Short mmCIF file of N, CA and C and ligand atoms in Angstrom, two decimals:
data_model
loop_
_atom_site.label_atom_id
_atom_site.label_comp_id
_atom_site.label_asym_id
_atom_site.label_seq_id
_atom_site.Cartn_x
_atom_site.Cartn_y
_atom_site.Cartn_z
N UNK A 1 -22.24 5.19 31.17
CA UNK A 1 -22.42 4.75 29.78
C UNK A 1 -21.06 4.33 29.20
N UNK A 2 -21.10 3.31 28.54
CA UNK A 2 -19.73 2.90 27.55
C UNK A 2 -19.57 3.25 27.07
N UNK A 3 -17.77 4.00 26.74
CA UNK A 3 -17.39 5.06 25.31
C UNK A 3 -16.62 3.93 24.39
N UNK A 4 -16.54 4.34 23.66
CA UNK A 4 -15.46 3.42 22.98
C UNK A 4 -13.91 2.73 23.77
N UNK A 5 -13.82 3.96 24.21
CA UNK A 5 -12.39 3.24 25.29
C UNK A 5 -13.00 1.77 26.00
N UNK A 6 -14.04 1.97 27.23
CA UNK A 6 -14.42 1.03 27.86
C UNK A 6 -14.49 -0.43 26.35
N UNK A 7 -15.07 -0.16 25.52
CA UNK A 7 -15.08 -1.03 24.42
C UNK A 7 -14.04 -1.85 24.08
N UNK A 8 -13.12 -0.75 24.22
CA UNK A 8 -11.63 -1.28 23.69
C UNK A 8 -11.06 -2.15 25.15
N UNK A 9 -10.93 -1.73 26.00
CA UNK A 9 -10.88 -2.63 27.38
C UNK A 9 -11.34 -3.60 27.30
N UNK A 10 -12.44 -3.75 26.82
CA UNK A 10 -13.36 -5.08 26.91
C UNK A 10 -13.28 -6.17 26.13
N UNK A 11 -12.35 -5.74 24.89
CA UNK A 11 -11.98 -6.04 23.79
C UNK A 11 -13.20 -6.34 22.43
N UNK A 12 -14.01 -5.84 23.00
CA UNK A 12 -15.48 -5.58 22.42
C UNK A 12 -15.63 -5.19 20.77
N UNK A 13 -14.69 -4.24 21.17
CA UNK A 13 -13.94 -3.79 19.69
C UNK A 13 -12.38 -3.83 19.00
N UNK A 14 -11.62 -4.07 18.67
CA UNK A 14 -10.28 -4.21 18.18
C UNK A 14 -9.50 -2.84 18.26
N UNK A 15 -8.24 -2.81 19.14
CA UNK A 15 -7.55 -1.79 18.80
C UNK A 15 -6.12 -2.26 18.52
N UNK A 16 -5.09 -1.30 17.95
CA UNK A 16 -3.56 -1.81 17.85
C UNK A 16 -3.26 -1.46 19.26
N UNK A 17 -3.08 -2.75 19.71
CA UNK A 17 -2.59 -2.32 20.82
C UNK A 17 -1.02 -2.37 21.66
N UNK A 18 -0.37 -1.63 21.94
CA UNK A 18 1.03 -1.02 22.15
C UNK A 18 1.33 -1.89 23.44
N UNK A 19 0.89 -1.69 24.84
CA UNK A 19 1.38 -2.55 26.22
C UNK A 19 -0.15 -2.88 26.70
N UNK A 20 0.07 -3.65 27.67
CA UNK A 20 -0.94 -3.96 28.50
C UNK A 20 -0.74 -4.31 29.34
N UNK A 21 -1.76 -4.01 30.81
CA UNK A 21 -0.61 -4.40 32.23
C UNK A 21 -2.13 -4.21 32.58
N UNK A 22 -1.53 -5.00 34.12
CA UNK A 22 -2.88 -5.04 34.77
C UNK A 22 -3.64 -4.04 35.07
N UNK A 23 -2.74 -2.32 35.12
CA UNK A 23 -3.26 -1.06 35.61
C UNK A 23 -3.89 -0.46 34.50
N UNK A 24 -3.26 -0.80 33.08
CA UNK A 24 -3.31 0.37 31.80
C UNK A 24 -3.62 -0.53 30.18
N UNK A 25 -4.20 0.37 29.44
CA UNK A 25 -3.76 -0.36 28.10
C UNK A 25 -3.45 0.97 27.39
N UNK A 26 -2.62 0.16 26.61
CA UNK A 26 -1.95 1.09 25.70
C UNK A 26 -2.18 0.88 24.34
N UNK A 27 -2.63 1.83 23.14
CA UNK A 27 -3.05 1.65 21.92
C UNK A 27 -3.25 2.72 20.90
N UNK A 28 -2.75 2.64 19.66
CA UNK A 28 -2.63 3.42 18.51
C UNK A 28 -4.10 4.23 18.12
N UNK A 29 -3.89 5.58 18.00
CA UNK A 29 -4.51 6.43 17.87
C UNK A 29 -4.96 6.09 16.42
N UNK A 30 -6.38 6.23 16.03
CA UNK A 30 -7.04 5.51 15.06
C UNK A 30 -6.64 6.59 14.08
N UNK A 31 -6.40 7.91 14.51
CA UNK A 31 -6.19 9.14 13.67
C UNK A 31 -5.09 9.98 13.96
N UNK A 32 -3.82 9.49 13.62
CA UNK A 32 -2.52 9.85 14.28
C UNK A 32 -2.43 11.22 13.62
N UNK A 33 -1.88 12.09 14.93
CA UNK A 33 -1.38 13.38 14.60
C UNK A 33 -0.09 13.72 14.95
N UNK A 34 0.82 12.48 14.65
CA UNK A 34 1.98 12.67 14.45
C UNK A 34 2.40 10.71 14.30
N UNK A 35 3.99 11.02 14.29
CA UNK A 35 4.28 9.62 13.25
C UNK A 35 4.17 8.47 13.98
N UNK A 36 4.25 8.77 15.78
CA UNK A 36 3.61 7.87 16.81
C UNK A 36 2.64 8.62 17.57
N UNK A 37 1.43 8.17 17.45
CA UNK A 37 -0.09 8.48 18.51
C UNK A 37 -0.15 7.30 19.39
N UNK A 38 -0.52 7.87 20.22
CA UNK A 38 -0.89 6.53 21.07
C UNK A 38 -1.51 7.01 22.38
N UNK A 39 -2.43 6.37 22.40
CA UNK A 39 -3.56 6.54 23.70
C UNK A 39 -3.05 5.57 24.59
N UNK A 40 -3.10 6.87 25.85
CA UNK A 40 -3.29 5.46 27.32
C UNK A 40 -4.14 5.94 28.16
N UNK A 41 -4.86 4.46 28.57
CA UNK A 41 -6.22 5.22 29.46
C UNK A 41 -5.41 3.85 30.53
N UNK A 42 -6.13 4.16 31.46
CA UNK A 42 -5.81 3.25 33.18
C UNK A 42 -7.13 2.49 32.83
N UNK A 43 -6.90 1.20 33.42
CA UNK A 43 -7.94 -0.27 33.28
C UNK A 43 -9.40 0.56 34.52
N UNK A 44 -8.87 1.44 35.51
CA UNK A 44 -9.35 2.11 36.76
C UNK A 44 -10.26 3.04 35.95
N UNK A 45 -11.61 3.17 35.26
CA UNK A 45 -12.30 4.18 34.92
C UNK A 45 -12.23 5.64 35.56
N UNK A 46 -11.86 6.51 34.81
CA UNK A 46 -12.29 7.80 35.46
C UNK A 46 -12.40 8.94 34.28
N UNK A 47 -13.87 9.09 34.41
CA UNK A 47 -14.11 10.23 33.04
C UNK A 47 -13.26 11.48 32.30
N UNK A 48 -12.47 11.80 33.29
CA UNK A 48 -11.75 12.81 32.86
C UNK A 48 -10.40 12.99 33.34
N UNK A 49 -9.86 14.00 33.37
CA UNK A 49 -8.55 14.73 33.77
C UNK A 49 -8.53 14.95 35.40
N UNK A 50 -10.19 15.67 35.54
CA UNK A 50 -10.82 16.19 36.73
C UNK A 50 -11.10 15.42 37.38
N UNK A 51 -11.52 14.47 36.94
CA UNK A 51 -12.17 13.27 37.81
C UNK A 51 -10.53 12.62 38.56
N UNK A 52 -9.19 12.34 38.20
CA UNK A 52 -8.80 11.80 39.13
C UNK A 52 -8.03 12.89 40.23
N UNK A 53 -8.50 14.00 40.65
CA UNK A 53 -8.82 14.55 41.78
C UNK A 53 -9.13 13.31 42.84
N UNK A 54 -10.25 12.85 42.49
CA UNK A 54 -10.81 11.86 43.76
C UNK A 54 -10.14 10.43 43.68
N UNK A 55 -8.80 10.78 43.18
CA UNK A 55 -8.20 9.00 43.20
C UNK A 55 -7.61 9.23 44.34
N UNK A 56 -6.79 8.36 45.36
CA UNK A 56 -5.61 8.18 45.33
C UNK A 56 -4.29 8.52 45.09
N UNK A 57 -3.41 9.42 45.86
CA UNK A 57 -2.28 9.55 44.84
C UNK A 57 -1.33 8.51 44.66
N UNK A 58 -1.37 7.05 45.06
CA UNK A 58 -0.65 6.13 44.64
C UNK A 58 -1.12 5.94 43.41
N UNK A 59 -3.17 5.50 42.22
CA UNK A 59 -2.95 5.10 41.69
C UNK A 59 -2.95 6.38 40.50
N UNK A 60 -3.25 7.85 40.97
CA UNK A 60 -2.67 8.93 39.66
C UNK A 60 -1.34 8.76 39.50
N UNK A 61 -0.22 8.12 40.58
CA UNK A 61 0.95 8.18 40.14
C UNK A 61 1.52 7.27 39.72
N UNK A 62 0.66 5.83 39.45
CA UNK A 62 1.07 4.65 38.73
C UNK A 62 0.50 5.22 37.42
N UNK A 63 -0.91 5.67 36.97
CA UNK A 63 -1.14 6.04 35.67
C UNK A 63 0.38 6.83 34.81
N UNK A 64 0.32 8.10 36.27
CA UNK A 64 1.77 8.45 35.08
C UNK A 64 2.46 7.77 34.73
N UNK A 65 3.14 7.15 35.90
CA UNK A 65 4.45 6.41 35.51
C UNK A 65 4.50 5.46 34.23
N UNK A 66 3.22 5.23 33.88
CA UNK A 66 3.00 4.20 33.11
C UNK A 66 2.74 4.78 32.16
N UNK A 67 2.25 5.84 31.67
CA UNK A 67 2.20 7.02 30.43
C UNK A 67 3.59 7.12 30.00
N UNK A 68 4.87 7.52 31.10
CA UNK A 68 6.41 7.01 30.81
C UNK A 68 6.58 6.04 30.22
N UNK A 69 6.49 4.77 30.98
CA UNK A 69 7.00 3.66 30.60
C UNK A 69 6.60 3.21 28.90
N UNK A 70 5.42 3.58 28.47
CA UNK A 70 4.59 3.28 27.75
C UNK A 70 5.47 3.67 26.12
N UNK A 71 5.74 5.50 26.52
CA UNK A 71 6.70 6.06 25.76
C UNK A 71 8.13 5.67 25.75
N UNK A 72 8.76 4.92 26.64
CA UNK A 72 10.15 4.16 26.31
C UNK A 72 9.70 2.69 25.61
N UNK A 73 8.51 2.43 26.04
CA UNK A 73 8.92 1.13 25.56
C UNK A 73 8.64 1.17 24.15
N UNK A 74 8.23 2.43 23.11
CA UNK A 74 8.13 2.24 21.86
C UNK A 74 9.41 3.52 21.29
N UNK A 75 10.45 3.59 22.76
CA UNK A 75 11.89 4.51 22.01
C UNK A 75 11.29 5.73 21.95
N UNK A 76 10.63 6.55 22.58
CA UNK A 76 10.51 7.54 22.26
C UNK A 76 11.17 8.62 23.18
N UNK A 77 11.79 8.15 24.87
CA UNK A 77 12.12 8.60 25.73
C UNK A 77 13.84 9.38 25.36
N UNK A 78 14.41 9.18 24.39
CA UNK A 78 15.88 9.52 24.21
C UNK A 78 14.97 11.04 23.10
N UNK A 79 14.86 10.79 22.35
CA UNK A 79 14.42 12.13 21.68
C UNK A 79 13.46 12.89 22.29
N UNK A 80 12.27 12.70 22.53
CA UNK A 80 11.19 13.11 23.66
C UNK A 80 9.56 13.08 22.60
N UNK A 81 9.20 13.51 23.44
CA UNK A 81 7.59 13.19 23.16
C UNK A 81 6.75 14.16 23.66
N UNK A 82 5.02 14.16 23.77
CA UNK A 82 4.72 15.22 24.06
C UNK A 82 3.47 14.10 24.62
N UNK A 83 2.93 14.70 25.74
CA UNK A 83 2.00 13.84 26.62
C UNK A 83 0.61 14.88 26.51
N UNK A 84 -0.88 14.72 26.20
CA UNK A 84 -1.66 15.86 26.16
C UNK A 84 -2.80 15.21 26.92
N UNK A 85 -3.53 15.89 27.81
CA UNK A 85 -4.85 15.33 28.04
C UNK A 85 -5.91 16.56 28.08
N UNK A 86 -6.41 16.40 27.00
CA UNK A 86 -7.72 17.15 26.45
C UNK A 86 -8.64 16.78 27.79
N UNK A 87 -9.49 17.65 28.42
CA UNK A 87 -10.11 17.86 29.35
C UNK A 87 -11.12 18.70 29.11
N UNK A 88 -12.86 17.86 29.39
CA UNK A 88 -13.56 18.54 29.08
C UNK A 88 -14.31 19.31 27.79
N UNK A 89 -15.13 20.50 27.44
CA UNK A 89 -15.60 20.98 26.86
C UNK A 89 -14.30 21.75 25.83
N UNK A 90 -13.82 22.57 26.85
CA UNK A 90 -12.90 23.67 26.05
C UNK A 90 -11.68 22.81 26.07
N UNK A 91 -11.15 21.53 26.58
CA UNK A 91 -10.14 20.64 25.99
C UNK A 91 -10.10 20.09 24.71
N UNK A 92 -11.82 19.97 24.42
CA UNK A 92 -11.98 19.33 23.31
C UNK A 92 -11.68 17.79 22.95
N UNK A 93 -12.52 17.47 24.86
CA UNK A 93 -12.52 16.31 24.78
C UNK A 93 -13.61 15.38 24.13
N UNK A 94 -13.24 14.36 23.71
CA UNK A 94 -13.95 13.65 22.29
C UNK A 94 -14.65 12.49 23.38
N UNK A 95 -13.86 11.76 23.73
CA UNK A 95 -14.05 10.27 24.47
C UNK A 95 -13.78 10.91 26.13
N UNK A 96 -15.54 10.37 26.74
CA UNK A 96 -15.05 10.50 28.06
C UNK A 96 -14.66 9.51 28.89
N UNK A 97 -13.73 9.32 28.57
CA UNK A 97 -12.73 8.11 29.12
C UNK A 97 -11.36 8.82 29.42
N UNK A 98 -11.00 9.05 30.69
CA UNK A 98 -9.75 9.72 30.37
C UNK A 98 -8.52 8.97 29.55
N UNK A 99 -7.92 9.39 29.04
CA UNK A 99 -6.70 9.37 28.20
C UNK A 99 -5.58 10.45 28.02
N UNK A 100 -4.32 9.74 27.83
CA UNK A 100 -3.30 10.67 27.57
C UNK A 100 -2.89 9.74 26.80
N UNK A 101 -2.74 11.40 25.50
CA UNK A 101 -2.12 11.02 23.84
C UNK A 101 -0.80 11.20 24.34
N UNK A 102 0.38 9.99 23.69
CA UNK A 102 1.53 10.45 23.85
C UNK A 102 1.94 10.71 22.21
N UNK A 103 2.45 11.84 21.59
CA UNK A 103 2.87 12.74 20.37
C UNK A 103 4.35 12.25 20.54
N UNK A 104 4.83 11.25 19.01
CA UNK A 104 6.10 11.71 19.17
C UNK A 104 6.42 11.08 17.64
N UNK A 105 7.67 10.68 17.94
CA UNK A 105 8.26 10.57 16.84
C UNK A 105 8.91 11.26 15.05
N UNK A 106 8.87 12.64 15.59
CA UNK A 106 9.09 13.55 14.68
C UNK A 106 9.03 14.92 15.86
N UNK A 107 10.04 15.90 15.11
CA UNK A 107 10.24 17.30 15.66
C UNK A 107 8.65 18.08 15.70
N UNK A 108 8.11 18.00 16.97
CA UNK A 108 7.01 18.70 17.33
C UNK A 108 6.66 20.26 17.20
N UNK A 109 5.77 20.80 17.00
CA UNK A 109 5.79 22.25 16.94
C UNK A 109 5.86 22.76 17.63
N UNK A 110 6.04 24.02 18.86
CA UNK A 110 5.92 24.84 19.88
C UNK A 110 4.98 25.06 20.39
N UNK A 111 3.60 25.04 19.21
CA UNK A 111 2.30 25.75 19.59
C UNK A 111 1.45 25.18 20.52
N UNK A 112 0.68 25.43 21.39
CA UNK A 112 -0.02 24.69 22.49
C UNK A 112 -1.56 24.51 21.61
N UNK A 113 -2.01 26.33 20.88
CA UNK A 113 -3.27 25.99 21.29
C UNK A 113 -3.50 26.36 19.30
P1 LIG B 1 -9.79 13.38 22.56
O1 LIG B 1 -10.22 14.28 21.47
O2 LIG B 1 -10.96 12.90 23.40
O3 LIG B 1 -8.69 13.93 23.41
O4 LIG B 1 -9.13 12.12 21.88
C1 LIG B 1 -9.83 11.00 21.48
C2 LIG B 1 -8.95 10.26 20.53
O5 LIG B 1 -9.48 8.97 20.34
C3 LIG B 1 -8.85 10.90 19.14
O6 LIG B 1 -7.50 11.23 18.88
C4 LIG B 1 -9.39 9.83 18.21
O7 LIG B 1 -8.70 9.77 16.99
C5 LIG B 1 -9.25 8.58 19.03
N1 LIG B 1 -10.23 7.56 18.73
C6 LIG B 1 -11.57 7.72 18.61
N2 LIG B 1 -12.18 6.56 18.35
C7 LIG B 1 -11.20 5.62 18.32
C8 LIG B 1 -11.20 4.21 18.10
O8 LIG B 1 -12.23 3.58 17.87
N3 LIG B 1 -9.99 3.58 18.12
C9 LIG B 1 -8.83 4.25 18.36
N4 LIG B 1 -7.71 3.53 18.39
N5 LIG B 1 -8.80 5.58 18.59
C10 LIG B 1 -9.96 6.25 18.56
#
Protein backbone atom coordinates (compact mmCIF):
# COMPACT_ATOMS: atom_id res chain seq x y z
CA UNK A 1 0.00 0.00 0.00
CA UNK A 2 1.19 3.71 -0.62
CA UNK A 3 2.17 5.87 2.47
CA UNK A 4 2.66 9.25 1.96
CA UNK A 5 6.47 8.87 1.54
CA UNK A 6 5.93 6.61 -1.65
CA UNK A 7 3.60 9.81 -2.60
CA UNK A 8 6.24 12.11 -2.07
CA UNK A 9 8.68 9.94 -4.38
CA UNK A 10 6.24 10.01 -6.91
CA UNK A 11 5.88 13.52 -6.61
CA UNK A 12 2.17 12.83 -6.30
CA UNK A 13 2.21 15.14 -3.52
CA UNK A 14 4.63 18.23 -2.88
CA UNK A 15 7.37 18.16 -0.38
CA UNK A 16 10.37 20.81 0.51
CA UNK A 17 12.66 19.04 -0.75
CA UNK A 18 16.50 19.21 0.61
CA UNK A 19 18.77 16.59 -2.05
CA UNK A 20 17.85 14.16 -4.45
CA UNK A 21 19.97 11.44 -5.98
CA UNK A 22 19.23 8.54 -7.73
CA UNK A 23 19.40 6.29 -4.32
CA UNK A 24 17.52 8.85 -1.80
CA UNK A 25 15.28 11.90 -1.39
CA UNK A 26 15.71 14.18 1.00
CA UNK A 27 12.90 16.54 2.55
CA UNK A 28 11.62 18.88 5.35
CA UNK A 29 9.73 17.47 8.07
CA UNK A 30 6.13 18.89 7.70
CA UNK A 31 6.27 19.15 11.68
CA UNK A 32 9.77 20.12 12.71
CA UNK A 33 11.00 19.17 16.10
CA UNK A 34 13.84 21.11 15.99
CA UNK A 35 15.18 24.23 13.87
CA UNK A 36 16.31 21.64 11.01
CA UNK A 37 13.94 18.31 10.47
CA UNK A 38 14.47 16.54 7.72
CA UNK A 39 13.43 13.15 6.49
CA UNK A 40 15.44 10.72 4.39
CA UNK A 41 13.94 7.69 3.03
CA UNK A 42 16.09 5.56 0.08
CA UNK A 43 14.20 5.71 -3.57
CA UNK A 44 14.74 1.39 -2.66
CA UNK A 45 11.32 0.77 -0.59
CA UNK A 46 11.67 -0.92 2.63
CA UNK A 47 8.95 -0.66 5.39
CA UNK A 48 10.97 -0.31 8.22
CA UNK A 49 14.25 -0.21 10.23
CA UNK A 50 13.77 -4.19 10.31
CA UNK A 51 13.06 -4.69 7.04
CA UNK A 52 16.61 -3.66 5.76
CA UNK A 53 17.96 -6.78 7.50
CA UNK A 54 17.14 -8.38 4.05
CA UNK A 55 19.07 -5.70 1.95
CA UNK A 56 22.36 -5.93 0.91
CA UNK A 57 25.04 -4.45 2.87
CA UNK A 58 26.28 -2.33 -0.03
CA UNK A 59 22.81 -0.66 -0.42
CA UNK A 60 22.14 -0.21 3.85
CA UNK A 61 25.50 1.35 3.55
CA UNK A 62 24.84 3.79 0.71
CA UNK A 63 21.44 4.75 2.64
CA UNK A 64 23.73 5.75 5.52
CA UNK A 65 26.23 7.37 3.89
CA UNK A 66 23.73 9.41 2.35
CA UNK A 67 21.78 10.22 5.71
CA UNK A 68 25.62 11.89 6.24
CA UNK A 69 25.96 13.51 3.26
CA UNK A 70 22.46 14.83 3.42
CA UNK A 71 23.37 16.46 6.97
CA UNK A 72 26.60 18.29 5.56
CA UNK A 73 25.09 19.38 2.77
CA UNK A 74 22.60 21.63 4.85
CA UNK A 75 25.99 22.48 7.50
CA UNK A 76 24.99 20.56 10.05
CA UNK A 77 28.12 18.14 10.20
CA UNK A 78 30.66 20.81 12.12
CA UNK A 79 28.20 21.27 15.13
CA UNK A 80 26.39 17.81 14.94
CA UNK A 81 23.02 16.50 14.61
CA UNK A 82 21.01 13.71 15.79
CA UNK A 83 19.88 10.83 13.27
CA UNK A 84 16.51 8.79 14.74
CA UNK A 85 14.65 5.95 13.17
CA UNK A 86 11.41 5.26 14.93
CA UNK A 87 10.79 1.54 14.31
CA UNK A 88 7.66 -0.09 14.50
CA UNK A 89 4.84 -0.10 17.17
CA UNK A 90 6.85 0.88 20.36
CA UNK A 91 9.16 3.28 17.97
CA UNK A 92 6.21 5.05 17.29
CA UNK A 93 6.40 4.67 13.92
CA UNK A 94 3.86 6.94 11.99
CA UNK A 95 4.78 6.31 8.13
CA UNK A 96 5.68 2.84 7.06
CA UNK A 97 8.17 3.90 4.85
CA UNK A 98 11.41 3.73 6.42
CA UNK A 99 12.99 7.04 7.25
CA UNK A 100 15.67 8.69 9.18
CA UNK A 101 14.86 12.15 10.86
CA UNK A 102 18.03 14.05 10.89
CA UNK A 103 17.53 16.70 14.34
CA UNK A 104 19.72 19.55 14.25
CA UNK A 105 20.42 22.85 14.25
CA UNK A 106 20.15 23.95 17.85
CA UNK A 107 21.72 22.39 21.22
CA UNK A 108 19.76 19.03 21.51
CA UNK A 109 18.59 17.53 24.77
CA UNK A 110 20.21 14.30 26.29
CA UNK A 111 16.94 12.52 26.69
CA UNK A 112 16.32 9.46 24.42
CA UNK A 113 12.94 8.45 25.51
P1 LIG B 1 7.61 8.76 12.30
O1 LIG B 1 6.72 9.13 13.42
O2 LIG B 1 7.00 7.70 11.40
O3 LIG B 1 9.00 8.40 12.72
O4 LIG B 1 7.82 10.07 11.43
C1 LIG B 1 6.99 10.45 10.40
C2 LIG B 1 7.27 11.90 10.14
O5 LIG B 1 6.69 12.25 8.91
C3 LIG B 1 6.69 12.85 11.20
O6 LIG B 1 7.74 13.58 11.79
C4 LIG B 1 5.73 13.72 10.40
O7 LIG B 1 5.73 15.06 10.83
C5 LIG B 1 6.23 13.56 8.99
N1 LIG B 1 5.21 13.70 7.98
C6 LIG B 1 3.98 13.11 7.97
N2 LIG B 1 3.31 13.44 6.87
C7 LIG B 1 4.12 14.26 6.15
C8 LIG B 1 3.98 14.93 4.90
O8 LIG B 1 2.96 14.85 4.21
N3 LIG B 1 5.03 15.69 4.48
C9 LIG B 1 6.18 15.81 5.21
N4 LIG B 1 7.14 16.56 4.71
N5 LIG B 1 6.34 15.18 6.39
C10 LIG B 1 5.33 14.42 6.85
Amino acid sequence: MDTIFDKIISKTIPAKIVLETPRLLAFHDINPQAPVHILVIPKKKAVSMDELREWDDATVGQFFKGIAEVARSVGLNENGYRVVLNTNLHGCQSVNYVHAHILGGHQLSGSFA
